[in-house]
mmCIF file of C-alpha atoms in Angstrom:
data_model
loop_
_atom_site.group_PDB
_atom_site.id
_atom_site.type_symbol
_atom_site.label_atom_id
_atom_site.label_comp_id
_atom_site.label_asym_id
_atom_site.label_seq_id
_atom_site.Cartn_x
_atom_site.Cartn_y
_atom_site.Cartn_z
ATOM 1 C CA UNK A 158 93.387 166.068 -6.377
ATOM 2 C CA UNK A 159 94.589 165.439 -2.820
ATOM 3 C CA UNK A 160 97.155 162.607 -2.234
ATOM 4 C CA UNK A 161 99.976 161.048 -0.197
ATOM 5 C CA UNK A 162 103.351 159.891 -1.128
ATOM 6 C CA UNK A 163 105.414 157.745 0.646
ATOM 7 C CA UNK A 164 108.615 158.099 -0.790
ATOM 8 C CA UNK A 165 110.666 154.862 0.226
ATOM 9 C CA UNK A 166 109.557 151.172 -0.790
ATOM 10 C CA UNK A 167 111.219 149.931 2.386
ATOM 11 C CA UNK A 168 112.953 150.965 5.259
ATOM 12 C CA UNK A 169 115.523 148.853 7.286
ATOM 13 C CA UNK A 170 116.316 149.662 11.090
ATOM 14 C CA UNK A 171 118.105 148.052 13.876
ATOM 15 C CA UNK A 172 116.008 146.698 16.761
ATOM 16 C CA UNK A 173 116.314 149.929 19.621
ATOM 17 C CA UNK A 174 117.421 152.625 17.381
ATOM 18 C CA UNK A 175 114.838 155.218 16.607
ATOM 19 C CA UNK A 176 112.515 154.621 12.965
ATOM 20 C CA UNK A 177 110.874 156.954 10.585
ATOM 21 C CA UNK A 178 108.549 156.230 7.920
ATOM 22 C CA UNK A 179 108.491 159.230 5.389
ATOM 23 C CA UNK A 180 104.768 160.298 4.133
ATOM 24 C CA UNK A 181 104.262 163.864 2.331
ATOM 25 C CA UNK A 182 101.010 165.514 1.261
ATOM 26 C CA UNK A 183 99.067 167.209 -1.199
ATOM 27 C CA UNK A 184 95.997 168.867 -0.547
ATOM 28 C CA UNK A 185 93.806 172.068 -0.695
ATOM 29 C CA UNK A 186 92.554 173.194 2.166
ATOM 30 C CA UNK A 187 93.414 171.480 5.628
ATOM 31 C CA UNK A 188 95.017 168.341 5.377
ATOM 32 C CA UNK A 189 93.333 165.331 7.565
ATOM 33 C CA UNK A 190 95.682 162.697 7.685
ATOM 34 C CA UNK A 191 96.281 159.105 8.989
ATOM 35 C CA UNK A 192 98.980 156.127 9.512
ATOM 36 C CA UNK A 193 97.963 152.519 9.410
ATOM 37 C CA UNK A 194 99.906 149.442 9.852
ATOM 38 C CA UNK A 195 99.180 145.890 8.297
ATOM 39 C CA UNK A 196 100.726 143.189 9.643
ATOM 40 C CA UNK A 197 101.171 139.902 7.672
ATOM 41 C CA UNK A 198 97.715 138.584 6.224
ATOM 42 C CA UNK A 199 96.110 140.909 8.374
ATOM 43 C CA UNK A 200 93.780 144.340 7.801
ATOM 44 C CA UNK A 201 94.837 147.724 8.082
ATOM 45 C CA UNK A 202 94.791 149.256 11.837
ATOM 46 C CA UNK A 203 94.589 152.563 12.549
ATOM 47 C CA UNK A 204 97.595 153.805 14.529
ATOM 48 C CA UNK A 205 97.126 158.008 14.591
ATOM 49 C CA UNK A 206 95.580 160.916 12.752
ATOM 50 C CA UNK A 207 96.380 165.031 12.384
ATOM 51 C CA UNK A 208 93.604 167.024 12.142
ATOM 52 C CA UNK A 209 94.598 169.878 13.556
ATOM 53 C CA UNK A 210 96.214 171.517 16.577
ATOM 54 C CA UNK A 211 99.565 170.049 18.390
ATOM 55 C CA UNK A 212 101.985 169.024 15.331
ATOM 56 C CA UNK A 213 102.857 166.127 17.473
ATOM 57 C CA UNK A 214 100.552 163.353 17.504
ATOM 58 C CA UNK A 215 100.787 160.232 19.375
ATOM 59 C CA UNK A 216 99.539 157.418 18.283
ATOM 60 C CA UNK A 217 99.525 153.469 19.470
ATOM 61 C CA UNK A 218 101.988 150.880 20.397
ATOM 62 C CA UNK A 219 104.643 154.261 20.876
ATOM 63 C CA UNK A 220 104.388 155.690 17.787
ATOM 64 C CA UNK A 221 103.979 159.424 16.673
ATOM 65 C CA UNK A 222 103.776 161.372 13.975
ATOM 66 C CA UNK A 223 105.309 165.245 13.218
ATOM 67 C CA UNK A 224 102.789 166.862 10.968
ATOM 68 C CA UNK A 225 105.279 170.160 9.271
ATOM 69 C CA UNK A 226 103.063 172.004 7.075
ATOM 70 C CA UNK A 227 106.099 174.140 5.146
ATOM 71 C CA UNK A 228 106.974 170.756 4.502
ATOM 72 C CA UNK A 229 103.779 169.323 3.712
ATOM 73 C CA UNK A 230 105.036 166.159 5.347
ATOM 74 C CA UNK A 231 103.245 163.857 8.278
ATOM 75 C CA UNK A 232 106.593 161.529 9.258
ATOM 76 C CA UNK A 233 106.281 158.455 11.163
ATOM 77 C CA UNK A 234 108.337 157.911 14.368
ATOM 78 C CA UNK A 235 108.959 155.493 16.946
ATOM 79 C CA UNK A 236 111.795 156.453 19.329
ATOM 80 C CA UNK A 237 113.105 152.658 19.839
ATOM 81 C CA UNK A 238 111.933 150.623 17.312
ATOM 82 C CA UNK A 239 110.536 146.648 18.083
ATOM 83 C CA UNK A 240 111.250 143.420 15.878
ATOM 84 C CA UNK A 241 107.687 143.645 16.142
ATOM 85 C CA UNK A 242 107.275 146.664 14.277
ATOM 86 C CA UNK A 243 107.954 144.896 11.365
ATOM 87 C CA UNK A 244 104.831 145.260 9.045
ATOM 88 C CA UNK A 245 103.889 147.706 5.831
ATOM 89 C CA UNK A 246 102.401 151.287 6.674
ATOM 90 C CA UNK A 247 100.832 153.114 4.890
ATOM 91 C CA UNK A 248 99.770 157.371 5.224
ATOM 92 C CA UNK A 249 96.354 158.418 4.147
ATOM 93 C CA UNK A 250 94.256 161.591 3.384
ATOM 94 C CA UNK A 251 90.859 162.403 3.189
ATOM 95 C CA UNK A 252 89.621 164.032 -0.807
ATOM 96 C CA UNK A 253 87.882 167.043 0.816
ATOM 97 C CA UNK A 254 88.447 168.222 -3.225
ATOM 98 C CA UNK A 255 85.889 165.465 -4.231
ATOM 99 C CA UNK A 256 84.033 162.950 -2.155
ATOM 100 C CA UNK A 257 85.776 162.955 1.345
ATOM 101 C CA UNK A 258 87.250 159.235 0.709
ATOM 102 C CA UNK A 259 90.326 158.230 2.262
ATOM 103 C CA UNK A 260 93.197 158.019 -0.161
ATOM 104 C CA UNK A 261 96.309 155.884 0.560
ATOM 105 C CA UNK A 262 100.077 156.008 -0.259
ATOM 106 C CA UNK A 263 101.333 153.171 -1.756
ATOM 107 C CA UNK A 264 103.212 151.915 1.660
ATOM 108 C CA UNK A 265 106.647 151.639 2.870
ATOM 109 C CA UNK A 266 107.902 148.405 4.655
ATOM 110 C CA UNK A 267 109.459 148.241 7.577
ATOM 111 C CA UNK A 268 112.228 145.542 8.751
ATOM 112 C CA UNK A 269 113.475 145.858 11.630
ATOM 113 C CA UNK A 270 116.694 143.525 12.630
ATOM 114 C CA UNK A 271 117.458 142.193 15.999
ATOM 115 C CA UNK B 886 79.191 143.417 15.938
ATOM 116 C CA UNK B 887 82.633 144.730 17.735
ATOM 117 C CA UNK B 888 84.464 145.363 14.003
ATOM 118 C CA UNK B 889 83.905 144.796 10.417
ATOM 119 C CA UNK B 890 83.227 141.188 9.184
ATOM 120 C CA UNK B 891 83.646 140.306 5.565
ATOM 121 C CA UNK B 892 82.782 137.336 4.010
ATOM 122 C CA UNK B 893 84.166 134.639 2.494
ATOM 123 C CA UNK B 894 87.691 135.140 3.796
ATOM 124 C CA UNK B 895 88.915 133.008 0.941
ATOM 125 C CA UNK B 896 87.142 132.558 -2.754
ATOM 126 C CA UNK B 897 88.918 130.619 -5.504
ATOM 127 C CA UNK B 898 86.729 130.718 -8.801
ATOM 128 C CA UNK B 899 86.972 129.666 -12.225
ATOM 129 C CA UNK B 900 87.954 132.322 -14.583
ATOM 130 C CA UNK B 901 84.553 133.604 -16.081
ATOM 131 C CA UNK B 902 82.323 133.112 -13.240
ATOM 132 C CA UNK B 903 80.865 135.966 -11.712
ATOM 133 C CA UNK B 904 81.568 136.471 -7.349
ATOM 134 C CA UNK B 905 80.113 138.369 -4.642
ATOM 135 C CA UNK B 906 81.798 139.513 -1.761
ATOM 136 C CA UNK B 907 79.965 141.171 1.525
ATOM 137 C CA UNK B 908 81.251 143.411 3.927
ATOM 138 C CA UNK B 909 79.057 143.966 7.320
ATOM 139 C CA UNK B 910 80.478 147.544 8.613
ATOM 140 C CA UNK B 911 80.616 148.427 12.651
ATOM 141 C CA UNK B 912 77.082 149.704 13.223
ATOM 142 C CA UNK B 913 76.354 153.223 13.359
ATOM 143 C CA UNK B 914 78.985 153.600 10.528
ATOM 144 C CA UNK B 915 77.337 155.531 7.690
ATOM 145 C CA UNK B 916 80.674 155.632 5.368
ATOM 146 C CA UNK B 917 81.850 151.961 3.644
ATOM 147 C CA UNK B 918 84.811 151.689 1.293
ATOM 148 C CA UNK B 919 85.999 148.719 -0.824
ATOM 149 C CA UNK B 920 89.864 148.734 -2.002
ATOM 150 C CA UNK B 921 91.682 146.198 -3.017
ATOM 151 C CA UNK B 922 95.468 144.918 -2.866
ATOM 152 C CA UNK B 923 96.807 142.845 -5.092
ATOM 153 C CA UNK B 924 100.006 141.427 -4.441
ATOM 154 C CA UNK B 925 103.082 143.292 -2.982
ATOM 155 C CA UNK B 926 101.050 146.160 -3.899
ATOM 156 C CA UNK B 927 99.075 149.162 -2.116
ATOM 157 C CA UNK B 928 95.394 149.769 -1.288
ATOM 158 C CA UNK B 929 93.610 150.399 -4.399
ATOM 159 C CA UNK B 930 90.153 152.331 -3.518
ATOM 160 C CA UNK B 931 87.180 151.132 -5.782
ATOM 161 C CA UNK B 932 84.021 152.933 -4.306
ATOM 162 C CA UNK B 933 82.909 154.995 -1.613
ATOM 163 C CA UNK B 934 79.739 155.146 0.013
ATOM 164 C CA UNK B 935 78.838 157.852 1.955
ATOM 165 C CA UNK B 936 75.505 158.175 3.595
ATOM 166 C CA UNK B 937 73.043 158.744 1.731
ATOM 167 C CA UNK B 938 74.883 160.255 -0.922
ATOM 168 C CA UNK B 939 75.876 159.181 -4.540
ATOM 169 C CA UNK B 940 78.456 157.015 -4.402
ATOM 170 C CA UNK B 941 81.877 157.897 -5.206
ATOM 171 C CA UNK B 942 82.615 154.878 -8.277
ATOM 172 C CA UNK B 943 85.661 156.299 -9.443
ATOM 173 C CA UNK B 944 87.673 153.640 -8.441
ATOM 174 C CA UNK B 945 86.075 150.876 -9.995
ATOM 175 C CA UNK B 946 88.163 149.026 -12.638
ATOM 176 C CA UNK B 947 86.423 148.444 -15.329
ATOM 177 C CA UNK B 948 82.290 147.546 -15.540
ATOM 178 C CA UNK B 949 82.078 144.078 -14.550
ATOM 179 C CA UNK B 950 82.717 145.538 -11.207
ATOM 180 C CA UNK B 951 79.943 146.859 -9.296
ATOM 181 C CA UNK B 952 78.549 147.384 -5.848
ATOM 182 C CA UNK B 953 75.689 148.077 -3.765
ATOM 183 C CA UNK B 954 75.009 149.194 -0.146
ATOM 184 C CA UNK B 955 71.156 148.088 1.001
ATOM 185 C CA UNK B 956 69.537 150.361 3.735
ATOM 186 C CA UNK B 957 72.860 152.197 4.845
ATOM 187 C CA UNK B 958 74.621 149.046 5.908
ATOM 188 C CA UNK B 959 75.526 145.862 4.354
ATOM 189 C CA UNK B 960 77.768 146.003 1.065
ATOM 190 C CA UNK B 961 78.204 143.911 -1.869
ATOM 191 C CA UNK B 962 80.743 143.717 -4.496
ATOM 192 C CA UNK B 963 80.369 141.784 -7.206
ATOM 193 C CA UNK B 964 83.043 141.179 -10.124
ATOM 194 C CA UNK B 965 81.377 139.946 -13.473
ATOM 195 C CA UNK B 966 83.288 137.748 -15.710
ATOM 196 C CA UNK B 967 86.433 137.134 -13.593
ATOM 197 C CA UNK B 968 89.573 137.510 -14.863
ATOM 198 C CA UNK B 969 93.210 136.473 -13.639
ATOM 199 C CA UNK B 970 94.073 140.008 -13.168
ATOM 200 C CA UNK B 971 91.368 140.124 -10.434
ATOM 201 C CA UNK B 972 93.512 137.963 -7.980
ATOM 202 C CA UNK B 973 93.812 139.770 -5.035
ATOM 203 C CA UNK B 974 92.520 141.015 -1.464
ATOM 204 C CA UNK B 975 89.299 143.054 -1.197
ATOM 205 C CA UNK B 976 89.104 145.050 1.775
ATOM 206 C CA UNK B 977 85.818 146.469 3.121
ATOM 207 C CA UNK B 978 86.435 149.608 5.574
ATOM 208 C CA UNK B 979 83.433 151.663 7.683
ATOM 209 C CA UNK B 980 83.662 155.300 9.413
ATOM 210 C CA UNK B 981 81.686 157.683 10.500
ATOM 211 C CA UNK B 982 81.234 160.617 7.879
ATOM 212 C CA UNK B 983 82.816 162.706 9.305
ATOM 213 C CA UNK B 984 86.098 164.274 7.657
ATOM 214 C CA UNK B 985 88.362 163.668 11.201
ATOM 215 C CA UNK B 986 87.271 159.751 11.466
ATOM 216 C CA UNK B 987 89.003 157.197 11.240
ATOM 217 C CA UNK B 988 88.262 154.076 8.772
ATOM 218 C CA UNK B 989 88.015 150.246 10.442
ATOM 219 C CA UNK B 990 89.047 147.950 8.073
ATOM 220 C CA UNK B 991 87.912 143.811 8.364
ATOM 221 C CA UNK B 992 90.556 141.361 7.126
ATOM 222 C CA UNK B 993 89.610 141.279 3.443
ATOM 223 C CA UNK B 994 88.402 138.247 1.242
ATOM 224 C CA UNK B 995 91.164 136.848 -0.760
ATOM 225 C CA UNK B 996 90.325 136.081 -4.663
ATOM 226 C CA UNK B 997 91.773 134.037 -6.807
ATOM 227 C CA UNK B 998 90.857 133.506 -10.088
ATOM 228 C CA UNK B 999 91.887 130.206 -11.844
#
């Protein structure tokens, strides 16, 4: 079965300094994969995807993502990270073993300190 | 409408009862998800629907939960019997079915069961 892990619970950063969120993958076939953010009593919103081409995405509100398929990982950057960053993220796949649903990791948080 | 609406955005029932929550996706969306979060916790997927295809129940906790999607848009999910362990956020998300889509979530119905 196809799935995400996100690795760290939470991750703690100083306001400026760069960020990464850590997301690795398991799939067959291509991997189609997505970040999300959820901000306090909010929904998710969709921040980027890889589906295939440049290993670089960029995403919104600065952030990108490195997909490294040796590594089977999709990191989440920001170069200079924002009090306002602060929120849970979660990574995502599609099944494409089973039904095509998107499956999600189980989120990291991220604090970041002024 | 501009995203997707679910309704109510708050439902506190009696332990026992049965409760239906709705989820109107973005139109043209042919894909609708339910998960659910409880707590602290990740996104939990319940069902998929996709199309016009079977949908993908896999998720679904035990039987008293069930949904249904009438003519490709509108969703229900309704929980039988509630229990405490119910208690959490249900989150409707639409795409289009397409495996390099993205998924629009609305901002959930919180349930708590008494």
């Amino acid at each position: 079965a196809q799935s995400v892990a996100q690795p760290e619970d939470q991750v703690n950063v100083a306001e400026g300094n760069p960020l990464t969120v850590k997301c690795t993958y398991s799939v067959s076939g291509n991997p189609y994969l997505f970040w999300y953010v959820q901000y306090p009593n909010r929904g998710l919103q969709f921040l980027l995807k890889y589906i295939t081409g440049d290993n670089l995405v960029k995403g919104s509100y600065g952030f990108e993502a490195e997909f490294n398929k040796s590594q089977t990982s999709f990191h989440l950057k920001k170069p200079s990270a924002l009090v306002s960053d602060s929120a849970l993220y979660f990574c995502a796949v599609r099944d494409v073993s089973n039904t095509d649903k998107l499956i999600f990791g189980t989120g990291t948080r991220l604090q970041v300190f002024p | 409408g501009a995203g997707v609406s679910q309704s109510p955005s708050n439902k506190v029932t009696e332990k026992g009862k049965d409760v239906e929550l709705r989820c109107d996706p973005i139109s043209g969306h042919t894909a609708l998800y339910w998960y659910r979060q409880s707590l602290g916790q990740g996104l939990e997927f319940l069902i998929y629907f996709q199309g016009n295809s079977a949908p993908d129940k896999s998720g679904l906790p035990s039987d008293r939960f069930s949904a249904e999607r009438t003519g490709g848009s509108v969703s229900t999910l309704t929980i039988q019997r509630t229990q405490q362990e119910d208690s959490a956020v249900y989150f409707c998300a639409s795409s289009f079915n397409r495996l390099n889509t993205e998924a629009f979530f609305g901002q959930g119905t919180r349930l708590t069961v008494v």
